[in-house]
Short mmCIF file of C-alpha atoms in Angstrom, two decimals:
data_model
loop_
_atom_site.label_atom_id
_atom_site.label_comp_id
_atom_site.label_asym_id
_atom_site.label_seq_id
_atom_site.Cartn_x
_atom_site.Cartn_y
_atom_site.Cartn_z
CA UNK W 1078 0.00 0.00 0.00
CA UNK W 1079 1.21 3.82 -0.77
CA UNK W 1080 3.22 4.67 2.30
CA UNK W 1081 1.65 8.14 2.63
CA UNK W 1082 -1.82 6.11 2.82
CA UNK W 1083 -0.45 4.36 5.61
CA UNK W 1084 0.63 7.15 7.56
CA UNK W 1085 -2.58 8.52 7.65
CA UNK W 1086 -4.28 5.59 8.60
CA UNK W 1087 -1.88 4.98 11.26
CA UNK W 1088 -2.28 8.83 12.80
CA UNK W 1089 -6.17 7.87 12.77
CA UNK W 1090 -5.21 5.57 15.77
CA UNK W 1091 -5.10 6.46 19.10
CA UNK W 1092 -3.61 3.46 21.35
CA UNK W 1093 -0.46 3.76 20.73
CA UNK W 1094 -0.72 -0.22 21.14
CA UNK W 1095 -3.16 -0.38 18.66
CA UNK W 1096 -0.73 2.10 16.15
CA UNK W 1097 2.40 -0.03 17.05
CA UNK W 1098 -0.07 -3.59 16.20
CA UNK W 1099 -1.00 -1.61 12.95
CA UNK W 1100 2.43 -1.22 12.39
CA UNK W 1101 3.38 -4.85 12.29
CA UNK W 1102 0.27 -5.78 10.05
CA UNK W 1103 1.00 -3.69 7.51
CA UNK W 1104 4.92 -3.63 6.96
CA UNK W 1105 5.46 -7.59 7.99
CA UNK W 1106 9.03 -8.13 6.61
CA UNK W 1107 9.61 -4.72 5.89
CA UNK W 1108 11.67 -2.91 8.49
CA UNK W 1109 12.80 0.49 5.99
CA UNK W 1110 8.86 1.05 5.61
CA UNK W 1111 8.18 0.29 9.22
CA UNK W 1112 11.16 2.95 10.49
CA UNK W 1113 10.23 5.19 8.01
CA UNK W 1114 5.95 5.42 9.02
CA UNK W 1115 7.68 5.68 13.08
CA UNK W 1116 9.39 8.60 12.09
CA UNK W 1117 6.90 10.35 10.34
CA UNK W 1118 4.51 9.65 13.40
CA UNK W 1119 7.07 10.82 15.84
CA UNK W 1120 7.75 13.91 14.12
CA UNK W 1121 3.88 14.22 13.62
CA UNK W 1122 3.89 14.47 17.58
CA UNK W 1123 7.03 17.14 17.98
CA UNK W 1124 6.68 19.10 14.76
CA UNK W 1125 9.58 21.20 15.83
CA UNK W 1126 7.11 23.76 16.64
CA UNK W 1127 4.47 24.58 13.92
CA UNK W 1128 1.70 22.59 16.08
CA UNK W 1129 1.78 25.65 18.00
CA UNK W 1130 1.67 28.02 15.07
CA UNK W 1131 -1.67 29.79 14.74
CA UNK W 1132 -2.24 29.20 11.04
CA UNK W 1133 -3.28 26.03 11.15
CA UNK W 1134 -4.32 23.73 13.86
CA UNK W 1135 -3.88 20.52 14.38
CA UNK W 1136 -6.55 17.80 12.46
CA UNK W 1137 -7.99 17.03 15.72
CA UNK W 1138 -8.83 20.38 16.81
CA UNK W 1139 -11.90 22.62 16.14
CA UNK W 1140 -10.81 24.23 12.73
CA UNK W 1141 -12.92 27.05 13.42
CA UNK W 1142 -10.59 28.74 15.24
CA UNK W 1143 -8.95 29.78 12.00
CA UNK W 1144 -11.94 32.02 11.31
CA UNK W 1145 -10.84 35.90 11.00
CA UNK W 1146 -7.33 34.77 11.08
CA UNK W 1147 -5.19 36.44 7.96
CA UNK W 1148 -3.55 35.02 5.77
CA UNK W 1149 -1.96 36.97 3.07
CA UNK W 1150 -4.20 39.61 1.89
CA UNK W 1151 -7.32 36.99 2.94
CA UNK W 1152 -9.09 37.07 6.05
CA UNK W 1153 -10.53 32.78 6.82
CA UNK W 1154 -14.01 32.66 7.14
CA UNK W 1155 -13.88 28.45 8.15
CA UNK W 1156 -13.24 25.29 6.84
CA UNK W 1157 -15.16 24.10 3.39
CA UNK W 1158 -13.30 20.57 3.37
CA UNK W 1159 -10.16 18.30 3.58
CA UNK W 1160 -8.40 16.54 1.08
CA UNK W 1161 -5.78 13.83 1.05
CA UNK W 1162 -2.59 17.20 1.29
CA UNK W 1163 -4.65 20.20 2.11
CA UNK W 1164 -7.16 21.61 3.76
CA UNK W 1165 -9.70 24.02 2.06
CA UNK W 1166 -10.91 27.29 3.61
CA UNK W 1167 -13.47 29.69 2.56
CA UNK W 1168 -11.76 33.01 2.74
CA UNK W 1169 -12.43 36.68 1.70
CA UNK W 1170 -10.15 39.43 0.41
CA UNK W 1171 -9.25 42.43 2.44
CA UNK W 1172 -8.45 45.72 1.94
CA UNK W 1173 -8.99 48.76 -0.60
CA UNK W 1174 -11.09 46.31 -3.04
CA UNK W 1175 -14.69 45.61 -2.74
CA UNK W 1176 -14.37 42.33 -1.19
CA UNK W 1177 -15.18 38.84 -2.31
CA UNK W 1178 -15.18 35.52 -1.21
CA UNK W 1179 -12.39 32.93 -2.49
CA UNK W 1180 -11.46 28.97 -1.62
CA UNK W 1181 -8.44 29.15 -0.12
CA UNK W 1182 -5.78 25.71 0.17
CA UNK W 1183 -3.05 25.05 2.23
CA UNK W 1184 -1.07 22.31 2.92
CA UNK W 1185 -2.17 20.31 6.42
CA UNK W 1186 -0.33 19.48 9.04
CA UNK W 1187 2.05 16.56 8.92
CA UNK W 1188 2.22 16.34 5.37
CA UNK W 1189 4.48 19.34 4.51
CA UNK W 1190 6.94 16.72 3.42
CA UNK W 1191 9.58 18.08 -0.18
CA UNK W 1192 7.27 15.76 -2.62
CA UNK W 1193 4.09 16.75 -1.39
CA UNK W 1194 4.79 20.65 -1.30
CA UNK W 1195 6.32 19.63 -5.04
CA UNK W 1196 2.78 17.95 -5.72
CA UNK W 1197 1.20 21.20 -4.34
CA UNK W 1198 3.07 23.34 -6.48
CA UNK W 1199 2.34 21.35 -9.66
CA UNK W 1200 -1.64 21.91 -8.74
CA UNK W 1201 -0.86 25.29 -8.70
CA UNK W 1202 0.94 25.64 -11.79
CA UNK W 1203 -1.74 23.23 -13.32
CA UNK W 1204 -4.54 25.19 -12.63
CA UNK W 1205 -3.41 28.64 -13.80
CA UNK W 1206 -3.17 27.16 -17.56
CA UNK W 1207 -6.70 26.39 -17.75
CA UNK W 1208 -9.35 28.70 -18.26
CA UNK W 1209 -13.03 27.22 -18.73
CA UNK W 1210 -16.34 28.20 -18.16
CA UNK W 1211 -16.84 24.61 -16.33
CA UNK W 1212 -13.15 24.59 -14.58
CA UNK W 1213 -13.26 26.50 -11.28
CA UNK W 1214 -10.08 29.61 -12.08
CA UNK W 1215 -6.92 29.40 -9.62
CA UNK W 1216 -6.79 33.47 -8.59
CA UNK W 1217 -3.50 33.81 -6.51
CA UNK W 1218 -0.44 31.92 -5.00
CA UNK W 1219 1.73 32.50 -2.10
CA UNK W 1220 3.07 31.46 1.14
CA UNK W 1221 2.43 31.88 4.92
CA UNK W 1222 4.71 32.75 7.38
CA UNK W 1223 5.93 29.97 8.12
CA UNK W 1224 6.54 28.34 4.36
CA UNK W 1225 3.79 26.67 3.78
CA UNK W 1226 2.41 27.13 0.14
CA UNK W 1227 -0.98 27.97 -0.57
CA UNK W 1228 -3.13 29.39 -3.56
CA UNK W 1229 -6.66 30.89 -4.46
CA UNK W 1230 -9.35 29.54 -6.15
CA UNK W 1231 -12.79 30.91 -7.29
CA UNK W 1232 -14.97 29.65 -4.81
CA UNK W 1233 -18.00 27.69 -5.65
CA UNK W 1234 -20.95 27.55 -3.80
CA UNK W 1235 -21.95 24.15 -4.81
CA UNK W 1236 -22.78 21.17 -4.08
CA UNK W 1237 -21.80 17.41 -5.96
CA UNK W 1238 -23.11 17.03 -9.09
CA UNK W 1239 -25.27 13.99 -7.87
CA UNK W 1240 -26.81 15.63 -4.70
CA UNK W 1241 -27.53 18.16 -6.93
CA UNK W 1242 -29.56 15.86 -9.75
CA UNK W 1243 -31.32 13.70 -6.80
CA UNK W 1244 -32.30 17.15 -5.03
CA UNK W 1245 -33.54 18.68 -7.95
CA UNK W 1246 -35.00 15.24 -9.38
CA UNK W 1247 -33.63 15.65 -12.84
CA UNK W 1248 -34.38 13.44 -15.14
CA UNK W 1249 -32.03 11.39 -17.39
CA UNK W 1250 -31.55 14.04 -20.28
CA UNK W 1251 -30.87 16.51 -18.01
CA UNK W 1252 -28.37 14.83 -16.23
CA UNK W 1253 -26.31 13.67 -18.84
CA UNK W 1254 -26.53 17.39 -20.31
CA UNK W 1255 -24.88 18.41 -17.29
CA UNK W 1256 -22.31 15.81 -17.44
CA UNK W 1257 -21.45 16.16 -21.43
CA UNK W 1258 -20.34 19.78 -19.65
CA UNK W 1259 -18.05 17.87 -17.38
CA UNK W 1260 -16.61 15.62 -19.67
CA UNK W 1261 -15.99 18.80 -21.82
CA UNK W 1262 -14.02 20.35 -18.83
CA UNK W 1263 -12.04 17.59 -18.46
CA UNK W 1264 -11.03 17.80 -22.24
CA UNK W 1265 -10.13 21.40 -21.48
CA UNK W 1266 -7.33 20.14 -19.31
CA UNK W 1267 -6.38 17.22 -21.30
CA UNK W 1268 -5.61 19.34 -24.23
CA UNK W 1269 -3.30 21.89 -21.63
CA UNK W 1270 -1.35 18.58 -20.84
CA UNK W 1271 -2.90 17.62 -16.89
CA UNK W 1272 -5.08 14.88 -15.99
CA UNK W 1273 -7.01 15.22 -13.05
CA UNK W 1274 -6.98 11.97 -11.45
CA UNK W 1275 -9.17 12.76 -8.32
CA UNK W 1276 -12.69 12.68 -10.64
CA UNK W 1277 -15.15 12.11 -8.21
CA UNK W 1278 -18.62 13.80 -7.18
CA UNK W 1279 -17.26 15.90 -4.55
CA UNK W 1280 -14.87 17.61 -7.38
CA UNK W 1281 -17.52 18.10 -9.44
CA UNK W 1282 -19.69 21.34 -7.86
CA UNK W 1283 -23.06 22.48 -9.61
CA UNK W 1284 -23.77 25.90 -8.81
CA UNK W 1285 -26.96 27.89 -10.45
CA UNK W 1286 -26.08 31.22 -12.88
CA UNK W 1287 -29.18 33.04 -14.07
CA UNK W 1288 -31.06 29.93 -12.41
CA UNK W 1289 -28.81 27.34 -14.84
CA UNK W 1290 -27.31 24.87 -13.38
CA UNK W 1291 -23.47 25.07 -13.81
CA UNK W 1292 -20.85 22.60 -13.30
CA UNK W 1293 -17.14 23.43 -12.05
CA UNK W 1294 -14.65 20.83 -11.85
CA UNK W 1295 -11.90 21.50 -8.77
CA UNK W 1296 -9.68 20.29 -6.82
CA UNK W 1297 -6.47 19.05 -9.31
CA UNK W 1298 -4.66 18.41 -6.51
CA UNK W 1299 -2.94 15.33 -7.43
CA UNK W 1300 -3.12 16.17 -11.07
CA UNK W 1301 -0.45 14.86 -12.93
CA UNK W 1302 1.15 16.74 -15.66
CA UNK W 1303 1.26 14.62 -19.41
CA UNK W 1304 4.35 17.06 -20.52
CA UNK W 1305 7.15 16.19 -17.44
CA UNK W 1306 9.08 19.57 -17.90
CA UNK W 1307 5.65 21.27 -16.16
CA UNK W 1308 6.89 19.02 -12.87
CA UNK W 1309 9.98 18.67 -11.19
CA UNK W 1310 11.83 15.26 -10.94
CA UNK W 1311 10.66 15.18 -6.83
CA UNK W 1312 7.01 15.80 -8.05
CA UNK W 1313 6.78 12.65 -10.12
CA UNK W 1314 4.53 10.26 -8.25
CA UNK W 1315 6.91 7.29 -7.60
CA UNK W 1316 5.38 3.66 -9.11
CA UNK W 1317 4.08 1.90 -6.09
CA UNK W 1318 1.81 5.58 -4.69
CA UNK W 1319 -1.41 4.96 -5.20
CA UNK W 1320 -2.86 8.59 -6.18
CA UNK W 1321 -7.10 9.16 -6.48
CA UNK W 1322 -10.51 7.66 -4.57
CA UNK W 1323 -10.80 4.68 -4.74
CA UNK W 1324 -14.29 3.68 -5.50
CA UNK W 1325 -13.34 6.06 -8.46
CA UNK W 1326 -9.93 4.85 -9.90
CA UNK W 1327 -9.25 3.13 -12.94
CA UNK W 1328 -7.76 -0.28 -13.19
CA UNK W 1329 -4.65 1.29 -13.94
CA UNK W 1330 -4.24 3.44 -11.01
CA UNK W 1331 -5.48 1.01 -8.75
CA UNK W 1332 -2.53 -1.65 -9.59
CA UNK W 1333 -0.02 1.40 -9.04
CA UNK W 1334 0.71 1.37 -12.61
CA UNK W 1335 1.08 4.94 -12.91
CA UNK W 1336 3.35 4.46 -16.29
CA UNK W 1337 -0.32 3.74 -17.67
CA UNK W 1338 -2.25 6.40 -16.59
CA UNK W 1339 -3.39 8.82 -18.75
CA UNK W 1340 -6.20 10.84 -20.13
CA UNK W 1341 -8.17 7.78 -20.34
CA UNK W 1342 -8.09 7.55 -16.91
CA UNK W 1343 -9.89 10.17 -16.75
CA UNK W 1344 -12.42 8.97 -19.22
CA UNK W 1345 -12.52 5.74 -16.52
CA UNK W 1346 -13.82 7.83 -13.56
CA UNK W 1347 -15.94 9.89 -15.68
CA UNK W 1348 -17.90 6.61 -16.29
CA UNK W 1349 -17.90 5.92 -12.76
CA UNK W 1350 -20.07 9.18 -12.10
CA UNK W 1351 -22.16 8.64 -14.90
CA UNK W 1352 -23.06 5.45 -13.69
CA UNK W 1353 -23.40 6.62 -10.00
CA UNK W 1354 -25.38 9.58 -11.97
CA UNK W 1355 -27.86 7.12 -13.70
CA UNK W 1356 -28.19 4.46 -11.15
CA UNK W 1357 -27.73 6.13 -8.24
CA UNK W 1358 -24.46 3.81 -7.08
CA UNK W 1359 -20.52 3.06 -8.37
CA UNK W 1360 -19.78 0.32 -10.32
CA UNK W 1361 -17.46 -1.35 -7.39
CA UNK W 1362 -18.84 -0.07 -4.07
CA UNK W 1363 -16.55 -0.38 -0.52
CA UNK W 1364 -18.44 -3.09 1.59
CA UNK W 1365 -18.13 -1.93 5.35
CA UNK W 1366 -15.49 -4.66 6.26
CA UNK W 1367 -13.34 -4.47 2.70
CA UNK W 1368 -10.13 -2.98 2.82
CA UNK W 1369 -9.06 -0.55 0.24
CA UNK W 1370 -6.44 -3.05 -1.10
CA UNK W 1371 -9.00 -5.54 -1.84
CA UNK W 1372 -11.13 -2.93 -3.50
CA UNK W 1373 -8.69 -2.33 -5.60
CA UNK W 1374 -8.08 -5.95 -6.16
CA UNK W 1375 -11.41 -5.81 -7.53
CA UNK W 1376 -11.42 -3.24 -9.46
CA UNK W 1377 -8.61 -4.79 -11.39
CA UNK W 1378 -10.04 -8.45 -11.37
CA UNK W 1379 -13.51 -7.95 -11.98
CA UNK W 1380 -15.57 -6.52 -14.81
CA UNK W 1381 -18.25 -3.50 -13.59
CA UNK W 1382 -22.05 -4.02 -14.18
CA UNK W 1383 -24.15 -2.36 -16.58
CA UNK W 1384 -26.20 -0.13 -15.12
CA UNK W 1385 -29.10 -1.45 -16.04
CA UNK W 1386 -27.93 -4.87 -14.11
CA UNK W 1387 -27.25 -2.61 -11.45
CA UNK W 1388 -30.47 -1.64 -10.44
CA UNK W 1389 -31.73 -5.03 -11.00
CA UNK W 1390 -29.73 -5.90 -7.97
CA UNK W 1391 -31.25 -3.42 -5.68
CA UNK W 1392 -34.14 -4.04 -3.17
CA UNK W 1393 -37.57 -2.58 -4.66
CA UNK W 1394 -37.35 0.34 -1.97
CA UNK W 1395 -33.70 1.26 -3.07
CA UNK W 1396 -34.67 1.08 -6.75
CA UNK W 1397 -37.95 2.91 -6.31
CA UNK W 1398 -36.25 5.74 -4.73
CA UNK W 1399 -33.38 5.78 -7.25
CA UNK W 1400 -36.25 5.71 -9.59
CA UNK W 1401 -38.46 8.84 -8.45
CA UNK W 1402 -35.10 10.85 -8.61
CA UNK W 1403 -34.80 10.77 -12.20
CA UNK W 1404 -39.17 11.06 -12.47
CA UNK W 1405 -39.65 7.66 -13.80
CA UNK W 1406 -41.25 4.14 -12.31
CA UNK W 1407 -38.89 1.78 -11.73
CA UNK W 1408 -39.32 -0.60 -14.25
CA UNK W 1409 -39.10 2.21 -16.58
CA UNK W 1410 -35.88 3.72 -15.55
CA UNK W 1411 -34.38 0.17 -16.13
CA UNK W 1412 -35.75 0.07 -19.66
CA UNK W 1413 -34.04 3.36 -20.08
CA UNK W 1414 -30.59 2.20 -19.36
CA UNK W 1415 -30.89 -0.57 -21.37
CA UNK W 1416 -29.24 -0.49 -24.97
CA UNK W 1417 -27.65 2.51 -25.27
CA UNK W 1418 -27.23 4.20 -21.61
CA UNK W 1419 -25.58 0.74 -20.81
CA UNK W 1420 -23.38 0.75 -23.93
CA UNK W 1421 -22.18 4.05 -23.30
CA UNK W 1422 -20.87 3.80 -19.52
CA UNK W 1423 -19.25 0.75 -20.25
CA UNK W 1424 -17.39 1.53 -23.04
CA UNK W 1425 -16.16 4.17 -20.89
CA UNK W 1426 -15.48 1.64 -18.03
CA UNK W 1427 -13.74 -1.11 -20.30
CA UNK W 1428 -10.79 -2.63 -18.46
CA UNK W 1429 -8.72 -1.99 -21.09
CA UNK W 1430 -7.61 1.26 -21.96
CA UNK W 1431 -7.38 1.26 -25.56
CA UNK W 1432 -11.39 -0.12 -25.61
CA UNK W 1433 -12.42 2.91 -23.69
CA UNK W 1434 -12.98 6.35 -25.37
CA UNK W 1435 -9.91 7.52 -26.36
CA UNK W 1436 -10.65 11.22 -25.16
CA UNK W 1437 -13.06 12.77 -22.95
CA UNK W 1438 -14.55 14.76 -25.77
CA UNK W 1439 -15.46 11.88 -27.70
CA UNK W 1440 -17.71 10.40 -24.63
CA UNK W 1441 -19.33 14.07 -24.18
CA UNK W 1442 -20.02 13.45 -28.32
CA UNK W 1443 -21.47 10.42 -27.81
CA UNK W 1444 -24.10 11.52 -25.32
CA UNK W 1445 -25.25 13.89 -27.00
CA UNK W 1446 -25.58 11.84 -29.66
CA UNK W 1447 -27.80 10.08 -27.63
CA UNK W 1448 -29.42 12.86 -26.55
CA UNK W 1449 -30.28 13.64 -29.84
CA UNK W 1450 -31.42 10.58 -31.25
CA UNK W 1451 -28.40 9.76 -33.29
CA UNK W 1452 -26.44 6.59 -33.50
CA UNK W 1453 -23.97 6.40 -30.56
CA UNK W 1454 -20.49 5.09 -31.12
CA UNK W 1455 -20.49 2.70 -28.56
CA UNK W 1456 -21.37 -0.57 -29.42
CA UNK W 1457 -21.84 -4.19 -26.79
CA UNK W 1458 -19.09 -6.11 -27.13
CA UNK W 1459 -18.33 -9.25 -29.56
CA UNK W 1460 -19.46 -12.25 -28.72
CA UNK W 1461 -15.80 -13.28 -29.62
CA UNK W 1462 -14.33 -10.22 -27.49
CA UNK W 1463 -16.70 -11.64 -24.72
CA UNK W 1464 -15.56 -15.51 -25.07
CA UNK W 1465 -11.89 -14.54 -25.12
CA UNK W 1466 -12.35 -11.84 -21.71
CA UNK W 1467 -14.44 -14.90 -20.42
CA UNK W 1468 -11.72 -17.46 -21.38
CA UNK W 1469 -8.92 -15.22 -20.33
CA UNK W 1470 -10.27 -14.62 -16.77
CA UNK W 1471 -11.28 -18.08 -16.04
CA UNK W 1472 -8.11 -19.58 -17.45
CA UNK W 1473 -7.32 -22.61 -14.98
CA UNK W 1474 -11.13 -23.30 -14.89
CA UNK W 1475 -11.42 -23.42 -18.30
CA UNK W 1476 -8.07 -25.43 -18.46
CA UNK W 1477 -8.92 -27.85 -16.04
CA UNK W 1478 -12.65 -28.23 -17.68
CA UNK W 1479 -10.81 -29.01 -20.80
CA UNK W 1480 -8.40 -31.32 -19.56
CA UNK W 1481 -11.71 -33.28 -18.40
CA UNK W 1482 -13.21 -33.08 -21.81
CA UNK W 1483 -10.47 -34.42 -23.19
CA UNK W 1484 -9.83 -37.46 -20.70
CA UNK W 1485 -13.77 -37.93 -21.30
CA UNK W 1486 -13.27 -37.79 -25.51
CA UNK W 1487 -10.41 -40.13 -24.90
CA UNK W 1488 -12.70 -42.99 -22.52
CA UNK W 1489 -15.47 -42.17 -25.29
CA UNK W 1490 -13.17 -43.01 -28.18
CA UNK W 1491 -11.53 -45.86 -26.74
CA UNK W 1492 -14.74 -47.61 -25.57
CA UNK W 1493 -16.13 -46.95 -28.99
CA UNK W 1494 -13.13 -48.36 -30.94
CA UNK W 1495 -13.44 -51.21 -28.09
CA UNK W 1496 -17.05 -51.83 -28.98
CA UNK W 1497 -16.09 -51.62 -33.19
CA UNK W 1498 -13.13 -54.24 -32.71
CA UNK W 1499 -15.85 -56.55 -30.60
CA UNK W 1500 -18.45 -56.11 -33.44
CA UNK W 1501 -15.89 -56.53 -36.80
CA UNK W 1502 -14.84 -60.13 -34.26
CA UNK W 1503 -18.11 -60.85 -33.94
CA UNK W 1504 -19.15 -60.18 -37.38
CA UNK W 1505 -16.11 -62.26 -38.59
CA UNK W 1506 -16.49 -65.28 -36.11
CA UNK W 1507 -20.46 -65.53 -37.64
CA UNK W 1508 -18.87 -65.35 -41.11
CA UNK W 1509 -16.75 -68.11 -40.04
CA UNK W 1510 -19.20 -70.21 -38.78
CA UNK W 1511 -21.30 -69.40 -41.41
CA UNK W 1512 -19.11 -70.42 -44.22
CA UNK W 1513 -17.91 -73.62 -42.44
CA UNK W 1514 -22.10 -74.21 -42.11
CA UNK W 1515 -22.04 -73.86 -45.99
CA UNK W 1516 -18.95 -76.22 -46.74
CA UNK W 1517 -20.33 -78.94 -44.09
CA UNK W 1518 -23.47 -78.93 -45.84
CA UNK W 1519 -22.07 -79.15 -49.12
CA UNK W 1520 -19.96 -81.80 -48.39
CA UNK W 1521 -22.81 -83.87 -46.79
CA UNK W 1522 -24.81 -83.47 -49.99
CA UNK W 1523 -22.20 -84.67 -52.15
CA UNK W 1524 -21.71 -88.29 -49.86
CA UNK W 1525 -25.41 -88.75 -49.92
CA UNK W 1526 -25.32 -88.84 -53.62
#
């Protein structure tokens, strides 16, 4: 597992027993990784001073403390939300300027480690290329007073794109309308060289303009630059750090293959939230004792559902309700996702990269093909394609069934060629017989004469 995963796991114990038990679990043989998490939790505890700095408090304490502290030219207002390096803050500017209200980041405490502030300052940098209607705008950059980075965003007073479609009860045009926009977005970046690789809900904010609803993608904060010269060598995410949600990631991020992972990625997550958007629940879904290592095993193993098979594994309560949020029965709404819906989602979820859409534009274009009655790209898949994924995953099954079928050909062939060699004796024994019948009868006839 990603070692800064671990360390955060581990500070979310509080026996120090428990920690040291956690310890031994999770690095087994491996005494560098094991020395390495100590450290970081020891220096967690003695943070040569900056637990006591005012700017930011430690994770455990009431955050609101920050309110009407400065920082920079912006005065905190409180805490909007955490992510896996920083903590956001809804902040205003001060002084001559009319002021106006801004999303303010900064790394948290105990992660202010050289490759994170290097990840930091790549979100920066990636977020001041991009300009898009649908892309929240990065304002300013700095540092406080005691080094730690920080930048500006527009703030969004949203909420995630699928609380926003159940609480307005859109129905299915309407929400894929909305998400062509996203998907859009996401091209935006793609074609200024950064993947996001966080797409989840909660990074996707609708917000109303002239009472239309209005998407804003945020949070690149562990995007990942496609040209390297826009990230220093310390910034490049090492092969075994496992970067995004993981309900959300694609195959390829969730076997740490980060060599892989690219644009189509994103297109992988995007389908995620389209399904979650349709059906109302993600393809692979955390069960409440599953670790996030065997979540990701399954992500990798195991193909996702159609949504339309999705629902038809959900209690009639669940489904109704899904069902009234998009204004249809719930026989209906499964009707709907069948055929195209269905196609589309899982071409963007295909296991394989190179099946999936090979940009985030093209799966906006093919919803709106849908949208508008035209013939959508995506197609089901083979039956040969399925056979050979089918024969492929269930190799030793498959091998081992054949192995039988041949052992039962072989005891099928050799009792048959058993049974022919008994008849062709039999036949030529009563041939025999027969013609020594014929010659003892002739030879009688000719002494009686």
């Amino acid at each position: 597992m990603d070692e800064e995963l671990l360390f955060l796991e581990a500070l979310e114990i509080g026996s120090l027993q428990d920690r040291e038990a956690f310890l031994e679990k999770v690095c087994a043989d491996n005494e560098p990784l094991r020395k390495r998490l100590r450290s970081l939790l020891a220096a967690h505890q003695t943070d040569d001073g900056l637990l006591e700095s005012p700017l930011l408090l430690p994770l455990d304490q009431d955050s609101t403390a920050l309110s009407d502290s400065s920082i920079g030219p912006y005065r905190v207002l409180g805490e909007l939300g955490e992510g896996g390096f920083g903590t956001v803050y809804l902040a205003e500017t001060t002084g001559g300027q009319p002021a106006y209200r801004v999303a303010l980041k900064i790394i948290k405490l105990g992660m202010d480690t050289r490759h994170v502030v290097e990840r930091f300052e790549a979100e920066r940098l990636a977020l001041s290329l991009m300009d898009h209607p649908h892309v929240a705008k990065v304002l300013d950059a700095g540092a406080t007073e005691t080094g730690r980075p920080y930048f500006v965003m527009e703030y969004v007073d949203g909420i995630p794109i699928t609380d926003y479609c159940d609480q307005h009860q859109l129905d299915l045009a309407a929400r894929m309308q909305l998400f062509a926009k996203v998907c859009r977005a996401i091209h935006h970046a793609h074609q200024k060289g950064i993947i996001h690789r966080d797409i989840k809900p909660s990074n996707i904010l609708v917000t109303e303009e002239d009472a239309v609803a209005t998407p804003k993608v945020i949070d690149f904060g562990i995007a990942k630059a496609l040209q390297p010269q826009l990230l220093s060598p310390q910034a490049l995410t090492h092969d075994q750090q496992v970067m995004g949600t993981p309900e959300y990631m694609s195959p390829e991020q969730a076997a740490s293959r980060h060599h892989q992972v690219d644009t189509r990625s994103d297109v992988y997550s995007l389908g995620v939230v389209c399904h979650s958007l349709l059906t109302g629940q993600v393809p692979f879904a955390r069960t409440t004792d599953e670790s996030v290592d065997a979540l990701r095993q399954r992500i990798q193993r195991e193909e996702p559902k159609r949504p339309s098979a999705t629902l038809a594994r959900l209690s009639p309560d669940a489904l109704g309700s899904v069902a009234r949020a998009r204004q249809l029965e719930s026989n209906s709404l499964r009707g709907r996702l069948r055929g195209e819906l269905d196609w589309i989602v899982m071409q963007a979820l295909a296991k394989d990269a190179n099946r999936r859409y090979d940009s985030a534009l093209a799966f906006a274009e093919d919803i709106e093909r849908y949208l508008t009655d035209q013939m959508v790209r995506a197609r089901p898949p083979s039956v040969w394609y399925t056979s050979r994924k089918l024969l492929h995953r269930h190799r030793v099954r498959v091998l081992l069934y054949g192995v039988s079928l041949l052992l039962l050909l072989s005891l099928w062939a050799s009792s048959s060629y058993q049974k022919w060699r008994f008849a062709q004796e039999r036949a030529q024994q009563v041939a025999q017989n027969r013609e020594r019948l014929e010659q003892a009868l002739t030879e009688a006839g000719q002494w009686y004469r």
